[in-house]
Each structure stands twice: as C-alpha cells, then as structure tokens.
Amino acid sequence: KEGKAAPDPISGEMYLCTTFTDEENALGVWDLDHFLGVEVVQAIADDPAAGLQALSAKAGSELTKAVVIHVFAFVGLFYTVPWLDDRHYSLWPLIFAVFCGIGIVLC
C-alpha cells in the first residue's frame, strides 16, 4: 500500500508491484499488468506505443493464419465428405474436421 516491497508469502523473497505512469496506463499497459514476466508486457513497459503496435500486429497475423486454416479445412471437409463411404479415403474427412475445430479455436 505504501509503494514499498513486501515479502512474497510463499518464497519469502521481497516483491515490489509494477507501477506505470498515467500515460502508460492510457496506452493500455494497465490492461496487461496481470501477465507479469511475459515478454509482451516487458516490451510495453519499455516503450508503450511500440509495444502495443507490435502486439496488435502479432494478433492480426495470428488471426489471419487461423482464418486461412479454418477456410482451408472447411473447403477440404466439404469436398471430402463423400469419401466417408470409401474405406481407403474415409480418414481425410476426419482430418479436415479436426482442422476445422483447430481453426475455430484459433479464431
């Protein structure tokens, strides 16, 4: 409460809560403060504007990859459903269905 370090109840090591300026909080650092030790938070703490820009770019890239996987899997599933009756090819619809699920989870 006083801005001083306090002992961690489990390890006994002294711990000081991370604090940010009002400007850093306005840029969104406060929203990520509960992920202590994560490199993203460190980048945001070092340079809030650049760190948030990098986080936004990475999130956009991950979303794009997830959508591509999902679309590919859905199209593959659509075209391989008739193969369910064939013993040799019936595994492919299952594989595409699993990738549809992965695409949904990633989105």
Coordinates of C-alpha atoms in Angstrom, one line a residue:
K1 CA 0.0 0.0 0.0
E2 CA 2.9 2.4 0.7
G3 CA 4.7 1.6 -2.5
K4 CA 7.4 -0.4 -0.8
A5 CA 8.5 -4.0 -1.4
A6 CA 6.9 -6.7 0.7
P7 CA 7.8 -10.4 1.2
D8 CA 6.2 -13.0 -1.0
P9 CA 4.2 -15.3 1.3
I10 CA 5.4 -18.5 -0.5
S11 CA 9.0 -17.8 -1.5
G12 CA 9.8 -15.2 1.2
E13 CA 11.6 -13.0 -1.5
M14 CA 10.9 -9.3 -1.5
Y15 CA 8.5 -8.3 -4.2
L16 CA 7.5 -4.8 -5.5
C17 CA 4.4 -4.4 -7.5
T18 CA 4.9 -3.0 -11.0
T19 CA 3.7 0.6 -11.4
F20 CA 3.0 2.6 -14.5
T21 CA 2.6 6.3 -15.2
D22 CA -0.9 7.7 -16.2
E23 CA 0.4 8.0 -19.8
E24 CA 1.4 4.3 -19.9
N25 CA -1.9 3.3 -18.4
A26 CA -3.8 5.3 -21.0
L27 CA -1.9 3.4 -23.8
G28 CA -3.2 0.1 -22.4
V29 CA -0.4 -1.1 -20.2
W30 CA -2.7 -1.4 -17.2
D31 CA -4.9 -4.0 -19.0
L32 CA -1.9 -6.3 -19.4
D33 CA -0.4 -5.8 -16.0
H34 CA -1.5 -9.1 -14.6
F35 CA 0.7 -11.0 -17.1
L36 CA 3.9 -10.3 -15.1
G37 CA 7.1 -11.6 -16.7
V38 CA 5.7 -12.0 -20.2
E39 CA 7.9 -10.5 -22.9
V40 CA 5.0 -8.6 -24.3
V41 CA 4.4 -6.8 -21.1
Q42 CA 8.2 -6.0 -20.8
A43 CA 8.1 -4.6 -24.4
I44 CA 5.1 -2.5 -23.5
A45 CA 6.7 -1.3 -20.3
D46 CA 9.9 -0.3 -22.2
D47 CA 8.1 1.6 -24.9
P48 CA 4.3 1.5 -24.6
A49 CA 3.4 2.8 -28.1
A50 CA 5.8 0.5 -30.0
G51 CA 5.0 -2.5 -27.7
L52 CA 1.2 -2.1 -28.3
Q53 CA 1.8 -1.7 -32.0
A54 CA 3.8 -4.9 -32.1
L55 CA 1.2 -6.7 -30.1
S56 CA -1.5 -5.5 -32.5
A57 CA 0.5 -6.7 -35.5
K58 CA 1.1 -10.1 -34.0
A59 CA -2.6 -10.5 -33.1
G60 CA -3.6 -9.6 -36.6
S61 CA -1.1 -12.1 -38.1
E62 CA -2.3 -14.9 -35.8
L63 CA -5.9 -14.2 -36.7
T64 CA -5.1 -14.2 -40.4
K65 CA -3.4 -17.6 -40.0
A66 CA -6.3 -19.0 -38.1
V67 CA -8.8 -17.9 -40.7
V68 CA -6.7 -19.4 -43.5
I69 CA -6.5 -22.7 -41.7
H70 CA -10.3 -22.7 -41.0
V71 CA -11.2 -21.8 -44.6
F72 CA -8.8 -24.5 -46.0
A73 CA -10.2 -27.1 -43.6
F74 CA -13.8 -26.2 -44.2
V75 CA -13.4 -26.4 -48.0
G76 CA -11.4 -29.7 -47.7
L77 CA -14.2 -31.1 -45.4
F78 CA -16.9 -30.1 -47.9
Y79 CA -15.2 -31.8 -50.8
T80 CA -14.2 -35.0 -48.9
V81 CA -17.5 -35.8 -47.1
P82 CA -18.5 -38.2 -50.0
W83 CA -15.3 -40.2 -49.2
L84 CA -16.8 -41.4 -45.9
D85 CA -18.2 -44.4 -47.7
D86 CA -14.7 -45.4 -49.0
R87 CA -12.5 -47.5 -46.7
H88 CA -9.3 -46.1 -48.1
Y89 CA -10.1 -42.4 -48.1
S90 CA -12.5 -42.1 -45.1
L91 CA -9.8 -40.7 -42.9
W92 CA -9.5 -37.5 -44.9
P93 CA -12.9 -36.0 -43.9
L94 CA -11.9 -36.7 -40.3
I95 CA -8.6 -34.9 -40.7
F96 CA -10.3 -31.9 -42.2
A97 CA -13.0 -31.9 -39.5
V98 CA -10.2 -31.8 -36.8
F99 CA -8.6 -28.9 -38.6
C100 CA -12.0 -27.1 -38.7
G101 CA -12.0 -27.4 -35.0
I102 CA -8.5 -26.1 -34.7
G103 CA -9.4 -23.1 -36.9
I104 CA -12.4 -22.3 -34.7
V105 CA -10.3 -22.5 -31.5
L106 CA -7.6 -20.3 -33.0
C107 CA -10.1 -17.7 -34.2

